[in-house]
Amino acid sequence: MIWIPPYHGSQLARRSGLDDGWGWIPTDKYCRHEKWSNVYAVGDINRSALPKLGHIAMLQAKVAVHALWAAMHHKSAQPFTPFVLHVIWTGHGRGLFTLSDILYGGKRDWVYFGAPASLAKTAFNASYRFFSGWMPIMP
């Protein structure tokens, strides 16, 4: 069984008037606010029905920055295309690696269970500590 605690939106977003009434910022497929085109929201504060993962926030940030640049230069931007990527330890030297976009209209749904996934998680955590949190993994 997997239990996910309830998420609560930002009180700051509520006080700002930018939220949807629940503390989440409503955005379009470019992470741009639905009402104010000069406001972008990425990560946990974004109202999208996606897992609140750092990987998702990084993808949203890339889309938002490119959309802002495109708007400033009268170009077209690429919309946000979500996918879930995560690795977890499961114990006894094994792990679970997941890469999937199937819930978002894609065709990838890859899951691997075993020792290599555990090693990948160990390597990621060691790199995170070594680089003090700065991870050059955003494409």
PDB file of C-alpha atoms in Angstrom:
ATOM      1  CA  MET A   1       0.000   0.000   0.000  1.00  0.00           C
ATOM      2  CA  ILE A   2       1.212   3.519  -0.774  1.00  0.00           C
ATOM      3  CA  TRP A   3      -0.132   6.349   1.336  1.00  0.00           C
ATOM      4  CA  ILE A   4       0.270   9.933   0.187  1.00  0.00           C
ATOM      5  CA  PRO A   5      -0.500  12.656   2.720  1.00  0.00           C
ATOM      6  CA  PRO A   6      -2.701  15.554   1.643  1.00  0.00           C
ATOM      7  CA  TYR A   7      -0.942  18.469   0.013  1.00  0.00           C
ATOM      8  CA  HIS A   8      -1.803  21.973   1.088  1.00  0.00           C
ATOM      9  CA  GLY A   9      -1.402  24.962  -1.170  1.00  0.00           C
ATOM     10  CA  SER A  10       0.652  28.019  -0.334  1.00  0.00           C
ATOM     11  CA  GLN A  11      -0.759  30.589   2.085  1.00  0.00           C
ATOM     12  CA  LEU A  12       1.382  33.219   0.347  1.00  0.00           C
ATOM     13  CA  ALA A  13      -0.257  32.367  -2.988  1.00  0.00           C
ATOM     14  CA  ARG A  14      -3.662  32.647  -1.330  1.00  0.00           C
ATOM     15  CA  ARG A  15      -2.875  36.089   0.069  1.00  0.00           C
ATOM     16  CA  SER A  16      -1.461  37.251  -3.281  1.00  0.00           C
ATOM     17  CA  GLY A  17      -4.688  36.527  -5.146  1.00  0.00           C
ATOM     18  CA  LEU A  18      -2.806  34.553  -7.797  1.00  0.00           C
ATOM     19  CA  ASP A  19      -4.096  31.186  -6.628  1.00  0.00           C
ATOM     20  CA  ASP A  20      -7.186  29.160  -7.441  1.00  0.00           C
ATOM     21  CA  GLY A  21      -8.680  29.612  -3.974  1.00  0.00           C
ATOM     22  CA  TRP A  22      -6.822  26.613  -2.579  1.00  0.00           C
ATOM     23  CA  GLY A  23      -3.235  27.905  -2.685  1.00  0.00           C
ATOM     24  CA  TRP A  24      -2.283  26.497  -6.086  1.00  0.00           C
ATOM     25  CA  ILE A  25      -1.364  28.594  -9.144  1.00  0.00           C
ATOM     26  CA  PRO A  26      -3.452  27.692 -12.236  1.00  0.00           C
ATOM     27  CA  THR A  27      -1.316  27.536 -15.377  1.00  0.00           C
ATOM     28  CA  ASP A  28      -1.546  26.647 -19.039  1.00  0.00           C
ATOM     29  CA  LYS A  29       0.641  24.121 -20.882  1.00  0.00           C
ATOM     30  CA  TYR A  30       3.539  26.614 -20.815  1.00  0.00           C
ATOM     31  CA  CYS A  31       3.410  26.999 -16.992  1.00  0.00           C
ATOM     32  CA  ARG A  32       2.029  30.507 -17.542  1.00  0.00           C
ATOM     33  CA  HIS A  33      -0.760  31.769 -15.278  1.00  0.00           C
ATOM     34  CA  GLU A  34      -4.206  31.329 -16.805  1.00  0.00           C
ATOM     35  CA  LYS A  35      -5.098  35.018 -16.266  1.00  0.00           C
ATOM     36  CA  TRP A  36      -1.784  36.896 -16.101  1.00  0.00           C
ATOM     37  CA  SER A  37       0.610  36.111 -18.941  1.00  0.00           C
ATOM     38  CA  ASN A  38       3.601  37.590 -17.107  1.00  0.00           C
ATOM     39  CA  VAL A  39       3.295  35.140 -14.180  1.00  0.00           C
ATOM     40  CA  TYR A  40       4.755  31.630 -14.368  1.00  0.00           C
ATOM     41  CA  ALA A  41       4.493  28.883 -11.750  1.00  0.00           C
ATOM     42  CA  VAL A  42       6.543  25.696 -11.565  1.00  0.00           C
ATOM     43  CA  GLY A  43       7.011  22.935  -9.049  1.00  0.00           C
ATOM     44  CA  ASP A  44       4.900  22.293  -5.995  1.00  0.00           C
ATOM     45  CA  ILE A  45       2.897  25.522  -6.298  1.00  0.00           C
ATOM     46  CA  ASN A  46       1.712  24.676  -9.816  1.00  0.00           C
ATOM     47  CA  ARG A  47      -1.879  23.396  -9.811  1.00  0.00           C
ATOM     48  CA  SER A  48      -1.180  20.593 -12.289  1.00  0.00           C
ATOM     49  CA  ALA A  49      -2.369  17.147 -11.261  1.00  0.00           C
ATOM     50  CA  LEU A  50       1.133  15.719 -11.257  1.00  0.00           C
ATOM     51  CA  PRO A  51       3.300  14.203  -8.548  1.00  0.00           C
ATOM     52  CA  LYS A  52       5.212  16.835  -6.596  1.00  0.00           C
ATOM     53  CA  LEU A  53       8.667  15.655  -7.704  1.00  0.00           C
ATOM     54  CA  GLY A  54      11.829  17.680  -8.207  1.00  0.00           C
ATOM     55  CA  HIS A  55      12.125  16.183 -11.670  1.00  0.00           C
ATOM     56  CA  ILE A  56       8.711  17.564 -12.649  1.00  0.00           C
ATOM     57  CA  ALA A  57       9.653  21.000 -11.276  1.00  0.00           C
ATOM     58  CA  MET A  58      12.832  21.004 -13.369  1.00  0.00           C
ATOM     59  CA  LEU A  59      10.906  20.118 -16.528  1.00  0.00           C
ATOM     60  CA  GLN A  60       8.338  22.832 -15.789  1.00  0.00           C
ATOM     61  CA  ALA A  61      11.104  25.372 -15.153  1.00  0.00           C
ATOM     62  CA  LYS A  62      12.680  24.624 -18.518  1.00  0.00           C
ATOM     63  CA  VAL A  63       9.321  25.034 -20.270  1.00  0.00           C
ATOM     64  CA  ALA A  64       8.579  28.297 -18.421  1.00  0.00           C
ATOM     65  CA  VAL A  65      11.973  29.838 -19.223  1.00  0.00           C
ATOM     66  CA  HIS A  66      11.723  28.868 -22.892  1.00  0.00           C
ATOM     67  CA  ALA A  67       8.137  30.156 -23.071  1.00  0.00           C
ATOM     68  CA  LEU A  68       9.180  33.498 -21.584  1.00  0.00           C
ATOM     69  CA  TRP A  69      12.089  33.760 -24.026  1.00  0.00           C
ATOM     70  CA  ALA A  70       9.808  32.824 -26.937  1.00  0.00           C
ATOM     71  CA  ALA A  71       7.245  35.450 -25.917  1.00  0.00           C
ATOM     72  CA  MET A  72       9.947  38.123 -25.694  1.00  0.00           C
ATOM     73  CA  HIS A  73      11.254  37.209 -29.171  1.00  0.00           C
ATOM     74  CA  HIS A  74       7.871  36.601 -30.849  1.00  0.00           C
ATOM     75  CA  LYS A  75       8.615  32.911 -31.354  1.00  0.00           C
ATOM     76  CA  SER A  76       6.596  29.797 -30.595  1.00  0.00           C
ATOM     77  CA  ALA A  77       7.342  27.694 -27.523  1.00  0.00           C
ATOM     78  CA  GLN A  78       7.137  23.983 -26.792  1.00  0.00           C
ATOM     79  CA  PRO A  79       4.422  23.015 -24.288  1.00  0.00           C
ATOM     80  CA  PHE A  80       5.044  21.059 -21.118  1.00  0.00           C
ATOM     81  CA  THR A  81       4.990  17.318 -21.755  1.00  0.00           C
ATOM     82  CA  PRO A  82       5.049  15.594 -18.370  1.00  0.00           C
ATOM     83  CA  PHE A  83       6.606  12.276 -17.516  1.00  0.00           C
ATOM     84  CA  VAL A  84       7.436  10.635 -14.230  1.00  0.00           C
ATOM     85  CA  LEU A  85      10.998   9.536 -13.522  1.00  0.00           C
ATOM     86  CA  HIS A  86      11.962   8.179 -10.137  1.00  0.00           C
ATOM     87  CA  VAL A  87      14.148   5.606  -8.443  1.00  0.00           C
ATOM     88  CA  ILE A  88      13.533   4.210  -4.967  1.00  0.00           C
ATOM     89  CA  TRP A  89      15.240   1.686  -2.745  1.00  0.00           C
ATOM     90  CA  THR A  90      13.107  -1.338  -1.938  1.00  0.00           C
ATOM     91  CA  GLY A  91      15.518  -3.103   0.397  1.00  0.00           C
ATOM     92  CA  HIS A  92      17.765  -6.162   0.218  1.00  0.00           C
ATOM     93  CA  GLY A  93      20.023  -4.505  -2.380  1.00  0.00           C
ATOM     94  CA  ARG A  94      17.234  -3.864  -4.852  1.00  0.00           C
ATOM     95  CA  GLY A  95      15.439  -0.816  -6.162  1.00  0.00           C
ATOM     96  CA  LEU A  96      12.628   0.266  -8.448  1.00  0.00           C
ATOM     97  CA  PHE A  97      13.169   2.545 -11.450  1.00  0.00           C
ATOM     98  CA  THR A  98      10.151   4.056 -13.209  1.00  0.00           C
ATOM     99  CA  LEU A  99       9.941   6.134 -16.382  1.00  0.00           C
ATOM    100  CA  SER A 100       6.403   6.760 -17.574  1.00  0.00           C
ATOM    101  CA  ASP A 101       4.322   9.232 -19.549  1.00  0.00           C
ATOM    102  CA  ILE A 102       1.402   6.889 -20.160  1.00  0.00           C
ATOM    103  CA  LEU A 103      -0.941   8.795 -17.817  1.00  0.00           C
ATOM    104  CA  TYR A 104      -0.279  11.980 -19.803  1.00  0.00           C
ATOM    105  CA  GLY A 105      -0.996  10.679 -23.294  1.00  0.00           C
ATOM    106  CA  GLY A 106       2.426   9.197 -24.000  1.00  0.00           C
ATOM    107  CA  LYS A 107       3.560   5.697 -24.844  1.00  0.00           C
ATOM    108  CA  ARG A 108       6.470   5.122 -22.444  1.00  0.00           C
ATOM    109  CA  ASP A 109       5.788   3.034 -19.371  1.00  0.00           C
ATOM    110  CA  TRP A 110       9.009   1.403 -18.263  1.00  0.00           C
ATOM    111  CA  VAL A 111       9.561  -0.136 -14.840  1.00  0.00           C
ATOM    112  CA  TYR A 112      12.649  -2.020 -13.721  1.00  0.00           C
ATOM    113  CA  PHE A 113      13.102  -3.824 -10.403  1.00  0.00           C
ATOM    114  CA  GLY A 114      16.474  -5.117  -9.277  1.00  0.00           C
ATOM    115  CA  ALA A 115      20.008  -4.415  -8.132  1.00  0.00           C
ATOM    116  CA  PRO A 116      20.901  -1.948 -10.945  1.00  0.00           C
ATOM    117  CA  ALA A 117      18.029   0.321  -9.874  1.00  0.00           C
ATOM    118  CA  SER A 118      19.362   0.282  -6.303  1.00  0.00           C
ATOM    119  CA  LEU A 119      22.844   1.154  -7.579  1.00  0.00           C
ATOM    120  CA  ALA A 120      21.375   4.016  -9.634  1.00  0.00           C
ATOM    121  CA  LYS A 121      19.670   5.410  -6.516  1.00  0.00           C
ATOM    122  CA  THR A 122      22.911   5.097  -4.531  1.00  0.00           C
ATOM    123  CA  ALA A 123      24.856   6.884  -7.295  1.00  0.00           C
ATOM    124  CA  PHE A 124      22.258   9.664  -7.510  1.00  0.00           C
ATOM    125  CA  ASN A 125      22.337  10.277  -3.749  1.00  0.00           C
ATOM    126  CA  ALA A 126      26.157  10.263  -3.673  1.00  0.00           C
ATOM    127  CA  SER A 127      26.263  12.750  -6.572  1.00  0.00           C
ATOM    128  CA  TYR A 128      23.700  14.974  -4.862  1.00  0.00           C
ATOM    129  CA  ARG A 129      25.837  15.119  -1.718  1.00  0.00           C
ATOM    130  CA  PHE A 130      29.086  15.572  -3.672  1.00  0.00           C
ATOM    131  CA  PHE A 131      27.699  18.471  -5.732  1.00  0.00           C
ATOM    132  CA  SER A 132      25.911  20.004  -2.707  1.00  0.00           C
ATOM    133  CA  GLY A 133      22.515  19.679  -4.354  1.00  0.00           C
ATOM    134  CA  TRP A 134      23.469  21.059  -7.756  1.00  0.00           C
ATOM    135  CA  MET A 135      22.608  18.349 -10.238  1.00  0.00           C
ATOM    136  CA  PRO A 136      23.291  18.999 -13.927  1.00  0.00           C
ATOM    137  CA  ILE A 137      20.476  16.713 -15.082  1.00  0.00           C
ATOM    138  CA  MET A 138      18.123  19.155 -16.782  1.00  0.00           C
ATOM    139  CA  PRO A 139      18.236  18.574 -20.556  1.00  0.00           C
TER     140      PRO A 139
END
